Each structure stands twice: as C-alpha cells, then as structure tokens.
C-alpha positions as a Python dict, from the first residue, in 0.01 Angstrom:
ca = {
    (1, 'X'): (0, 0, 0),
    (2, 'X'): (143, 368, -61),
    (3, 'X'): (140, 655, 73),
    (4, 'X'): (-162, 835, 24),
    (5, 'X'): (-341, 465, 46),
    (6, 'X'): (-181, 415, 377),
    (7, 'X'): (-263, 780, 493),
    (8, 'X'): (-644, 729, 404),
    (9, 'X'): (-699, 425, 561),
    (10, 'X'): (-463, 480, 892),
    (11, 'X'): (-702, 831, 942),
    (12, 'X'): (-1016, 634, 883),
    (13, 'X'): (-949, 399, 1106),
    (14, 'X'): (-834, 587, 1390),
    (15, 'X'): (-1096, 825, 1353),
    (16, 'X'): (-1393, 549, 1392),
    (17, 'X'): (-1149, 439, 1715),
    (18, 'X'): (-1159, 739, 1891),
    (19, 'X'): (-1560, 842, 1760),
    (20, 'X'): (-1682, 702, 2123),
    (21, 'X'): (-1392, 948, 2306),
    (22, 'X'): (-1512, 1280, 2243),
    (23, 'X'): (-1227, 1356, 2081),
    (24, 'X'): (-1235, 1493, 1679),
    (25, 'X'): (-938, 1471, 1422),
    (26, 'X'): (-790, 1634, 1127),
    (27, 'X'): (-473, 1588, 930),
    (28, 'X'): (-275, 1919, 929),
    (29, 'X'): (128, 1977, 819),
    (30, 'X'): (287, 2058, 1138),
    (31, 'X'): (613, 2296, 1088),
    (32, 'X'): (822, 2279, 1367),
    (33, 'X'): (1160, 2337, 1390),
    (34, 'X'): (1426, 2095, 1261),
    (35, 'X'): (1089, 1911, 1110),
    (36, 'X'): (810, 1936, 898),
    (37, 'X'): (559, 1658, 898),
    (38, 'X'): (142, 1546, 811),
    (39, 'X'): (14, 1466, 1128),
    (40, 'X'): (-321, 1349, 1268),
    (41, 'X'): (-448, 1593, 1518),
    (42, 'X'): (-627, 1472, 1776),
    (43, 'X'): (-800, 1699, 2046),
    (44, 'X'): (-1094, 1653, 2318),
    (45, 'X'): (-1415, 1822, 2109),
    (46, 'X'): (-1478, 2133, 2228),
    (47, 'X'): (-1071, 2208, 2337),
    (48, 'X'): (-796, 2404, 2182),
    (49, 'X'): (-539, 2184, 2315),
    (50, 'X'): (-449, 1832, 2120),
    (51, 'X'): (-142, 1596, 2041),
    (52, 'X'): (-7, 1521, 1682),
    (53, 'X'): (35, 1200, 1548),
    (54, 'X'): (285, 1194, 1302),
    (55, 'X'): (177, 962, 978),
    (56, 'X'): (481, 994, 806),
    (57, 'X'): (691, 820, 1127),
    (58, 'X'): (377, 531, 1080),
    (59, 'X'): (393, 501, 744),
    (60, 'X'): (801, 426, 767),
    (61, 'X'): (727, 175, 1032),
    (62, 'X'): (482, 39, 764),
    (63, 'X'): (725, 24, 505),
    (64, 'X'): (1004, -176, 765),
    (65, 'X'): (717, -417, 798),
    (66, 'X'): (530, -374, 1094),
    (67, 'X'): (159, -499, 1096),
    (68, 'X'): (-96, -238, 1020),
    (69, 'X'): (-349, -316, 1283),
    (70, 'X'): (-15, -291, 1514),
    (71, 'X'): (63, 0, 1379),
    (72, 'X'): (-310, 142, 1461),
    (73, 'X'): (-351, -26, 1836),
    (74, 'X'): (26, 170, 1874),
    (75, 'X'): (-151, 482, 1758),
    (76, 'X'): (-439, 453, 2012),
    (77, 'X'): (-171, 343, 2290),
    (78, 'X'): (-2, 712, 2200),
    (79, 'X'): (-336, 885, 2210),
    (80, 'X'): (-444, 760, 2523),
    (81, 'X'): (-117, 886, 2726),
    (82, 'X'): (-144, 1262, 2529),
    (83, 'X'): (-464, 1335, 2580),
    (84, 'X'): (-435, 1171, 2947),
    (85, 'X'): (-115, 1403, 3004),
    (86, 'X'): (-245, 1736, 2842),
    (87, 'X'): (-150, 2015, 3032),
    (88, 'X'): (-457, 2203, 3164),
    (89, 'X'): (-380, 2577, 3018),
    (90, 'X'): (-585, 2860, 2990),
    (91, 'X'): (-419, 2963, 2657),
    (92, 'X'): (-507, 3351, 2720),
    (93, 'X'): (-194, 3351, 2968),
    (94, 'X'): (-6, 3326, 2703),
    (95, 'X'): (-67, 3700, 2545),
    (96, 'X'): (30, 3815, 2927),
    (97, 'X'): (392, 3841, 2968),
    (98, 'X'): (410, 3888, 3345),
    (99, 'X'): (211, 3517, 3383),
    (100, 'X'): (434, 3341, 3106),
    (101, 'X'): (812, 3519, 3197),
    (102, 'X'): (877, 3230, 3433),
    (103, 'X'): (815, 2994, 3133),
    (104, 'X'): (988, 3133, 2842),
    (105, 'X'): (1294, 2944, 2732),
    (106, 'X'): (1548, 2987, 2437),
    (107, 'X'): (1640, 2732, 2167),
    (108, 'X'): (1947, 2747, 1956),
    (109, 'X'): (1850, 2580, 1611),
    (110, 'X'): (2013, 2597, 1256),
    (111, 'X'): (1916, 2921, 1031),
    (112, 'X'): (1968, 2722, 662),
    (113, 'X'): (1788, 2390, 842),
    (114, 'X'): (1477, 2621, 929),
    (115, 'X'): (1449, 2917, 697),
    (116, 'X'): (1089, 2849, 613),
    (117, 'X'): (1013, 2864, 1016),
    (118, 'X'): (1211, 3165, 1105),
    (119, 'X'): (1004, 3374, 861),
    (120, 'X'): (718, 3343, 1036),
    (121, 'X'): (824, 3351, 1380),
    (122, 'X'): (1056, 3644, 1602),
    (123, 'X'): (1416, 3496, 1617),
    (124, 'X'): (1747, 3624, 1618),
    (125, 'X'): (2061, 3496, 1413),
    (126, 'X'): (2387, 3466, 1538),
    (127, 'X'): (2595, 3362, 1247),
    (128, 'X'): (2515, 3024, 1123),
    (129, 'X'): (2218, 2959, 1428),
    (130, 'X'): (1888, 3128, 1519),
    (131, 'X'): (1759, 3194, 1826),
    (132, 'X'): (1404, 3093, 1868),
    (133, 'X'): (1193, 3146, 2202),
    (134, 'X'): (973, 2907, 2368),
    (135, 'X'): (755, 2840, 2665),
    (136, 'X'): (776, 2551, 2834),
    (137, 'X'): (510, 2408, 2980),
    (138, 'X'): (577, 2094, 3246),
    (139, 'X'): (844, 1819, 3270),
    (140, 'X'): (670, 1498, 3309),
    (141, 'X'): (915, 1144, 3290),
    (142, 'X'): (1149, 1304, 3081),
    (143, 'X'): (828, 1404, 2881),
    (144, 'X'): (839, 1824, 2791),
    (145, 'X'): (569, 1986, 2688),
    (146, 'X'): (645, 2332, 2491),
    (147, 'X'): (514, 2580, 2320),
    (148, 'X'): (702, 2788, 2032),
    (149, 'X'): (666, 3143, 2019),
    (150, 'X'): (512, 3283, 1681),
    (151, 'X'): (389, 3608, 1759),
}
C-alpha cells in the first residue's frame, strides 16, 4: 500500500477508534523546527489543546514491515497517554507576559535547516544559528511539553 493509500486508511481507522472518546481529528502539516511533517491531530471536542500523530513516522514503520493493525492499536496506545497528560492551560496567559516570563525558554536551532520557520516567527541569528523562544510548559518522565513562540 502507498502513501496516500496508507494515509487514508490509517485516518479512517483511527478516527472510527476514537468516535466514542469525544475527541475529533484532522490531518494538518505541522512545521516545527528541525521538522516538517502530516500529522493526525487529535484533540478533546470542544478544546484548543491536542497531540499530533505523526503519519509519516507510521507510514516508515509500515514500510520496515510492521503490521498495520499494530501499527493502529500503537496509535491509540499514543493517544491515550497525550490526551491523558495534556496540560490544563488557559491559553489567554499566554498573550500576558508577566504570567508566562517564568516559562519562556530559548532554543538554539540551525538558520539554513529552518528558513521556512524563522520567517514566520521572532528569532534572532547569530551567524550560522537562530535563536528561537519558547515556553515551556511541564516536565513529566522526561516528557516536555512546549510551546514555540510565533507572535
């Protein structure tokens, strides 16, 4: 099975999996730095906050021969622990400097790896790297949760 194939099917049937949840799902291209990828985005209805699933990385598993319906249980393993570890935000607190200061961090990343990013998003370059900002939001068993600033 291809790509696209793959794609239609592995969405489908995660979708009907997750119907009794209340959570909804839509593929999206998530840019992030160092990495652009089609993701499944999965989120509680009714919330702002989700988790990504990232089809390409299940497709390549796929391809090295892993068994589809594997594959799919895998994906509803990983969608049980993100939604289950979601950080409860009130995303307006992050407009408000004074609340988020504590939180902001800085990431060195390469300028030529991430050109398409850094247009979009305040940065500063320091000869080869950029500077992007983030805020991090918890630390949980090795697991980080962050935010990149675009605005």
């Amino acid at each position: 099975m291809g790509y696209d194939e793959f794609k239609e099917k592995f969405v489908e049937d995660v979708k009907e999996r997750i119907a009794d949840k209340g959570l909804t799902a839509d593929v999206r291209t998530v840019e992030k730095v160092n990495e652009t990828y089609e993701a499944l985005s999965v989120t509680p209805e009714g919330g702002n906050i989700g988790m990504n699933l990232n089809i390409d990385r299940f497709y390549s598993s796929y391809e090295d021969g892993v068994d589809y319906e594997d594959l799919v249980n895998n994906a509803m393993d990983v969608i049980d622990r993100g939604i289950s570890n979601i950080p409860d935000l009130d995303v307006n607190k992050f407009t408000d400097y004074e609340q988020m200061k504590d939180k902001l961090v800085m990431e060195v990343v390469s300028a030529e790896t991430n050109a398409a990013i850094l247009a979009t998003i305040p940065h500063k370059n320091m000869e080869d790297m950029a500077i992007v900002y983030r805020f991090m939001l918890n630390n949980h068993n090795g697991e980080q949760a962050s935010v990149l600033v675009t605005n």
